[in-house]
Each structure stands twice: as structure tokens, then as C-alpha cells.
Amino acid sequence: MNDETHPQPAPGECGERNPVGWFEIYVQDMDRAKAFYGAVFGFTFTRLESSIELWAFPMQPNGGGATGALAKIEGGGGPSGNNVIIYFSCHDCAVEADKAAAAGGQIHKRRFSIGQYGYIALITDSEGNMIGLHSMQ
């Protein structure tokens, strides 16, 4: 019996892992983007060796969830309007939403309940990308 309110594990190519393994947020001004995410979440970034400019979010090799990087590609990249939203885990998403606004972003939708799954807020970062914030309170 499949209870749609409680996602069931499904066999597939991902095995025991969650489907998302990496993400990139494309930016136009790397210094501004690093300052924004640093101000909102307290992150420090690590430069990755790559043919494109990549600055990685903190990585926990044995931790759950996905990690990724800010990415800058000369002549391209940036807000694309493709409607993919990455959600960052937070202690209280309302607090991080306010930090985002103070750091040069915008609050698109303030904290609201998603039932037993907690709360989310939607913000726009310093580069015009919409991202989600998720917390259980």
C-alpha cells in the first residue's frame, strides 16, 4: 500500500542515497555571491580546481544531503528562470530569510507551514536566483 503522505523508499539507480548528489548555483559576481551566502548562513567557501570558477559550500563527507558550489562561467550562467529550487536546511527559516534581505537579497514568500514537514520561505539571492529555506520550526 502506497501512502502518498509518507514517501516510500523505491529501488532505483540511486541505491541507498537520496537522488540529489550535487548542485551548482550560477552567479555573475562571485565575490558578491560568496558574501551573500556567508552573511545569511555563515558559510565559508573552498575553491575547487575546475575549468570553470567553482567555490564549494561546506562538505561533510559522511553527512546526509547534497552539497554543491557557486559557479561562474564567463559569457554565461546566471538566473535562468528554470524554476529549479534548492532548499537550504535552517534552524528557523524566518531568521535566515531576514538575513537574506539584510545581505542584499529579497524575500519572495515569508515563512509558511508545509504541515508535518515543517516550514519554508522563498528568497532571491544577490544574483537573482530563487532559493528555498526549510526548517522544522
mmCIF file of C-alpha atoms in Angstrom:
data_model
loop_
_atom_site.group_PDB
_atom_site.id
_atom_site.type_symbol
_atom_site.label_atom_id
_atom_site.label_comp_id
_atom_site.label_asym_id
_atom_site.label_seq_id
_atom_site.Cartn_x
_atom_site.Cartn_y
_atom_site.Cartn_z
ATOM 1 C CA MET A 1 0.000 0.000 0.000
ATOM 2 C CA ASN A 2 1.402 3.395 -1.003
ATOM 3 C CA ASP A 3 0.590 6.211 1.393
ATOM 4 C CA GLU A 4 1.303 9.377 -0.612
ATOM 5 C CA THR A 5 1.702 11.471 2.545
ATOM 6 C CA HIS A 6 4.718 9.362 3.590
ATOM 7 C CA PRO A 7 7.245 8.897 0.773
ATOM 8 C CA GLN A 8 8.273 5.295 0.364
ATOM 9 C CA PRO A 9 11.778 4.146 -0.488
ATOM 10 C CA ALA A 10 11.949 2.949 -4.045
ATOM 11 C CA PRO A 11 14.554 0.826 -5.756
ATOM 12 C CA GLY A 12 16.452 2.585 -8.491
ATOM 13 C CA GLU A 13 19.746 3.871 -9.741
ATOM 14 C CA CYS A 14 20.401 5.852 -6.547
ATOM 15 C CA GLY A 15 20.561 2.781 -4.309
ATOM 16 C CA GLU A 16 20.629 3.858 -0.654
ATOM 17 C CA ARG A 17 21.294 7.515 -1.470
ATOM 18 C CA ASN A 18 18.934 10.423 -1.947
ATOM 19 C CA PRO A 19 18.572 11.361 -5.631
ATOM 20 C CA VAL A 20 20.286 14.757 -5.497
ATOM 21 C CA GLY A 21 24.035 14.431 -5.104
ATOM 22 C CA TRP A 22 25.361 17.857 -6.180
ATOM 23 C CA PHE A 23 24.103 21.302 -7.094
ATOM 24 C CA GLU A 24 25.511 24.454 -8.619
ATOM 25 C CA ILE A 25 24.142 27.958 -8.284
ATOM 26 C CA TYR A 26 25.242 30.051 -11.253
ATOM 27 C CA VAL A 27 26.330 33.572 -10.412
ATOM 28 C CA GLN A 28 27.502 36.653 -12.259
ATOM 29 C CA ASP A 29 29.543 38.237 -9.433
ATOM 30 C CA MET A 30 31.361 35.595 -7.367
ATOM 31 C CA ASP A 31 32.558 37.918 -4.606
ATOM 32 C CA ARG A 32 29.051 39.314 -4.121
ATOM 33 C CA ALA A 33 27.506 35.808 -4.097
ATOM 34 C CA LYS A 34 30.042 34.450 -1.576
ATOM 35 C CA ALA A 35 29.415 37.479 0.643
ATOM 36 C CA PHE A 36 25.637 36.919 0.413
ATOM 37 C CA TYR A 37 25.699 33.211 1.346
ATOM 38 C CA GLY A 38 28.323 33.888 4.002
ATOM 39 C CA ALA A 39 26.153 36.599 5.580
ATOM 40 C CA VAL A 40 22.957 34.532 5.501
ATOM 41 C CA PHE A 41 24.276 31.119 6.573
ATOM 42 C CA GLY A 42 27.763 31.774 7.948
ATOM 43 C CA PHE A 43 29.341 29.626 5.208
ATOM 44 C CA THR A 44 32.949 29.799 4.124
ATOM 45 C CA PHE A 45 33.789 28.522 0.669
ATOM 46 C CA THR A 46 36.591 26.401 -0.763
ATOM 47 C CA ARG A 47 37.877 26.972 -4.302
ATOM 48 C CA LEU A 48 37.651 23.804 -6.416
ATOM 49 C CA GLU A 49 40.057 23.039 -9.255
ATOM 50 C CA SER A 50 37.953 23.181 -12.402
ATOM 51 C CA SER A 51 37.815 24.688 -15.866
ATOM 52 C CA ILE A 52 35.069 26.959 -14.521
ATOM 53 C CA GLU A 53 35.183 29.041 -11.352
ATOM 54 C CA LEU A 54 33.676 26.894 -8.594
ATOM 55 C CA TRP A 55 33.526 27.734 -4.884
ATOM 56 C CA ALA A 56 32.197 24.806 -2.826
ATOM 57 C CA PHE A 57 29.742 25.036 0.023
ATOM 58 C CA PRO A 58 30.907 23.235 3.207
ATOM 59 C CA MET A 59 31.068 19.472 2.699
ATOM 60 C CA GLN A 60 30.549 16.735 5.274
ATOM 61 C CA PRO A 61 31.829 13.536 3.614
ATOM 62 C CA ASN A 62 29.723 11.261 5.843
ATOM 63 C CA GLY A 63 26.785 13.644 6.259
ATOM 64 C CA GLY A 64 23.376 13.336 4.680
ATOM 65 C CA GLY A 65 22.039 15.602 1.979
ATOM 66 C CA ALA A 66 23.701 17.126 -1.042
ATOM 67 C CA THR A 67 26.362 19.759 -1.303
ATOM 68 C CA GLY A 68 27.383 21.925 -4.196
ATOM 69 C CA ALA A 69 29.064 25.093 -5.302
ATOM 70 C CA LEU A 70 28.679 28.608 -6.553
ATOM 71 C CA ALA A 71 29.664 28.559 -10.234
ATOM 72 C CA LYS A 72 30.723 31.304 -12.614
ATOM 73 C CA ILE A 73 31.031 30.705 -16.334
ATOM 74 C CA GLU A 74 32.404 33.529 -18.453
ATOM 75 C CA GLY A 75 29.866 34.606 -21.051
ATOM 76 C CA GLY A 76 27.012 32.727 -19.475
ATOM 77 C CA GLY A 77 25.383 31.438 -16.370
ATOM 78 C CA GLY A 78 23.170 33.318 -14.013
ATOM 79 C CA PRO A 79 19.498 33.365 -13.194
ATOM 80 C CA SER A 80 17.808 31.340 -15.905
ATOM 81 C CA GLY A 81 14.220 31.226 -14.751
ATOM 82 C CA ASN A 82 14.288 27.433 -14.976
ATOM 83 C CA ASN A 83 12.262 27.110 -11.761
ATOM 84 C CA VAL A 84 14.510 24.597 -10.021
ATOM 85 C CA ILE A 85 14.636 25.495 -6.340
ATOM 86 C CA ILE A 86 17.293 24.272 -3.954
ATOM 87 C CA TYR A 87 16.294 24.251 -0.275
ATOM 88 C CA PHE A 88 18.848 25.012 2.423
ATOM 89 C CA SER A 89 18.239 23.467 5.845
ATOM 90 C CA CYS A 90 17.958 26.063 8.610
ATOM 91 C CA HIS A 91 17.215 26.191 12.316
ATOM 92 C CA ASP A 92 14.429 28.767 11.719
ATOM 93 C CA CYS A 93 13.853 29.759 8.087
ATOM 94 C CA ALA A 94 12.295 33.090 9.109
ATOM 95 C CA VAL A 95 15.623 34.159 10.643
ATOM 96 C CA GLU A 96 17.635 33.267 7.526
ATOM 97 C CA ALA A 97 15.047 34.992 5.311
ATOM 98 C CA ASP A 98 15.569 38.211 7.264
ATOM 99 C CA LYS A 99 19.351 37.759 6.993
ATOM 100 C CA ALA A 100 18.962 37.310 3.237
ATOM 101 C CA ALA A 101 17.082 40.593 2.908
ATOM 102 C CA ALA A 102 19.739 42.362 5.007
ATOM 103 C CA ALA A 103 22.513 40.880 2.813
ATOM 104 C CA GLY A 104 21.093 42.213 -0.466
ATOM 105 C CA GLY A 105 18.562 39.510 -1.342
ATOM 106 C CA GLN A 106 14.787 39.711 -1.320
ATOM 107 C CA ILE A 107 12.090 37.763 0.472
ATOM 108 C CA HIS A 108 9.757 36.304 -2.140
ATOM 109 C CA LYS A 109 7.481 34.456 0.317
ATOM 110 C CA ARG A 110 7.857 34.656 4.086
ATOM 111 C CA ARG A 111 7.929 31.544 6.281
ATOM 112 C CA PHE A 112 4.843 29.361 5.958
ATOM 113 C CA SER A 113 3.817 25.913 7.119
ATOM 114 C CA ILE A 114 4.070 22.813 4.955
ATOM 115 C CA GLY A 115 2.300 20.724 7.583
ATOM 116 C CA GLN A 116 4.153 17.879 9.276
ATOM 117 C CA TYR A 117 7.180 18.597 7.085
ATOM 118 C CA GLY A 118 7.946 21.918 8.764
ATOM 119 C CA TYR A 119 8.188 25.392 7.263
ATOM 120 C CA ILE A 120 9.664 27.017 4.196
ATOM 121 C CA ALA A 121 10.452 30.510 2.977
ATOM 122 C CA LEU A 122 11.445 31.559 -0.540
ATOM 123 C CA ILE A 123 14.100 34.192 -1.139
ATOM 124 C CA THR A 124 16.020 35.649 -4.050
ATOM 125 C CA ASP A 125 19.787 35.747 -3.604
ATOM 126 C CA SER A 126 22.160 38.554 -4.568
ATOM 127 C CA GLU A 127 22.383 37.137 -8.107
ATOM 128 C CA GLY A 128 18.631 36.897 -8.749
ATOM 129 C CA ASN A 129 18.349 33.118 -8.109
ATOM 130 C CA MET A 130 15.352 31.953 -6.119
ATOM 131 C CA ILE A 131 16.284 29.543 -3.336
ATOM 132 C CA GLY A 132 14.263 27.892 -0.618
ATOM 133 C CA LEU A 133 14.827 27.796 3.116
ATOM 134 C CA HIS A 134 13.484 24.862 5.176
ATOM 135 C CA SER A 135 13.175 24.394 8.926
ATOM 136 C CA MET A 136 11.135 22.324 11.327
ATOM 137 C CA GLN A 137 10.172 25.403 13.380
#
